[in-house]
Structures are given as C-alpha cells and as structure tokens.
Tab-separated table of C-alpha atoms in Angstrom:
chain	number	residue	atom	x	y	z
A	600	MET	CA	15.400	189.940	-76.729
A	601	GLU	CA	13.795	186.794	-75.392
A	602	ARG	CA	11.181	186.976	-72.718
A	603	PRO	CA	12.416	185.379	-69.456
A	604	VAL	CA	10.500	182.359	-68.227
A	605	ILE	CA	10.423	181.470	-64.537
A	606	ASP	CA	11.285	177.885	-63.652
A	607	ILE	CA	8.542	177.451	-61.059
A	608	PRO	CA	9.653	174.097	-59.558
A	609	ALA	CA	13.260	175.299	-59.241
A	610	THR	CA	12.099	178.587	-57.727
A	611	SER	CA	9.968	176.692	-55.195
A	612	LYS	CA	12.999	174.650	-54.158
A	613	LYS	CA	15.096	177.796	-53.898
A	614	LEU	CA	12.532	179.507	-51.674
A	615	LYS	CA	12.743	176.563	-49.282
A	616	GLU	CA	16.551	176.479	-49.368
A	617	ILE	CA	16.810	180.198	-48.625
A	618	ARG	CA	14.331	179.970	-45.746
A	619	GLU	CA	16.223	177.052	-44.241
A	620	LYS	CA	19.613	178.801	-44.654
A	621	ARG	CA	18.156	181.741	-42.732
A	622	GLY	CA	17.205	179.342	-39.927
A	623	LEU	CA	13.498	180.064	-40.293
A	624	LYS	CA	10.598	177.659	-39.999
A	625	ILE	CA	7.446	177.695	-42.090
A	626	SER	CA	5.628	179.046	-39.039
A	627	ASP	CA	8.080	181.970	-38.844
A	628	VAL	CA	7.287	182.995	-42.412
A	629	GLN	CA	3.583	182.503	-41.736
A	630	LYS	CA	3.862	184.922	-38.798
A	631	PHE	CA	5.743	187.535	-40.871
A	632	PHE	CA	2.894	187.481	-43.368
A	633	LYS	CA	0.243	187.310	-40.642
A	634	PHE	CA	-1.356	184.349	-42.399
A	635	GLU	CA	-3.897	182.458	-40.342
A	636	TYR	CA	-2.632	179.166	-41.795
A	637	PRO	CA	0.785	178.179	-43.198
A	638	GLN	CA	-0.609	176.481	-46.319
A	639	ALA	CA	0.397	179.279	-48.708
A	640	VAL	CA	4.027	179.035	-47.606
A	641	TYR	CA	3.955	175.239	-47.975
A	642	ASP	CA	2.504	175.653	-51.479
A	643	TRP	CA	5.174	178.196	-52.487
A	644	GLU	CA	7.907	175.759	-51.456
A	645	ASN	CA	6.353	172.655	-53.029
A	646	PRO	CA	7.639	172.161	-56.610
A	647	GLU	CA	4.711	169.873	-57.418
A	648	LYS	CA	2.166	172.610	-56.641
A	649	LYS	CA	3.658	174.965	-59.244
A	650	THR	CA	2.524	177.941	-57.161
A	651	LEU	CA	4.551	181.084	-56.617
A	652	PRO	CA	3.939	184.028	-54.307
A	653	ARG	CA	2.258	187.095	-55.760
A	654	ILE	CA	4.621	189.932	-56.624
A	655	GLU	CA	4.011	191.838	-53.387
A	656	ASN	CA	4.715	188.670	-51.413
A	657	LEU	CA	7.955	188.120	-53.331
A	658	VAL	CA	8.973	191.658	-52.408
A	659	PHE	CA	8.240	190.931	-48.747
A	660	LEU	CA	10.103	187.594	-48.860
A	661	ALA	CA	13.132	189.379	-50.283
A	662	LYS	CA	13.004	191.827	-47.366
A	663	ILE	CA	12.560	189.037	-44.810
A	664	TYR	CA	15.502	187.094	-46.273
A	665	ASP	CA	17.577	190.259	-46.842
A	666	ILE	CA	18.242	189.520	-50.513
A	667	SER	CA	17.121	190.974	-53.827
A	668	MET	CA	13.870	189.775	-55.318
A	669	ASP	CA	15.782	188.551	-58.361
A	670	GLU	CA	17.767	186.203	-56.094
A	671	LEU	CA	14.531	184.412	-55.181
A	672	ILE	CA	13.707	183.515	-58.772
A	673	VAL	CA	15.194	180.830	-61.024
A	674	TYR	CA	14.793	181.360	-64.758
A	675	GLU	CA	14.618	178.630	-67.409
A	676	GLY	CA	17.596	178.214	-69.654
C-alpha cells in the first residue's frame, strides 16, 4: 500500500473554495477559532505559502463547514 501524500497547494485552494461556498469570510473563520489575527486563515488558503492547518484545526474546520475532514484534503495522484 502506498502512503498518501497531501497536495498542499490544491488543499489550500479547496479550503478557500469551501469557505466561500459556505458564504463565510476570512474574519468569520478567524472568529470561530478565536484568533486575534486572521493571518493563519489567509496562510491556510494561500497555495504559495504551502501551509496547512494542524490536525485539530482541520477537525474544527470540518465541523464549521459541516463536512468530513477527508473532504477538506486533496491527495496527490
């Protein structure tokens, strides 16, 4: 069995698409997480940053967006 590899830029784009489809702004997600600044959310959604949320934040995003965690992630191949 091959080990799955996350396509980070594609996942970043997907995170943004899902947020927008849910009609949420960056500031809405920032408030859900109780972040002082929105930079982390911007970084997660920026394919050039190659930054993904930590596992517990992915779990919370899945709950916020009412989807499975696996639906947030794009795998290579």
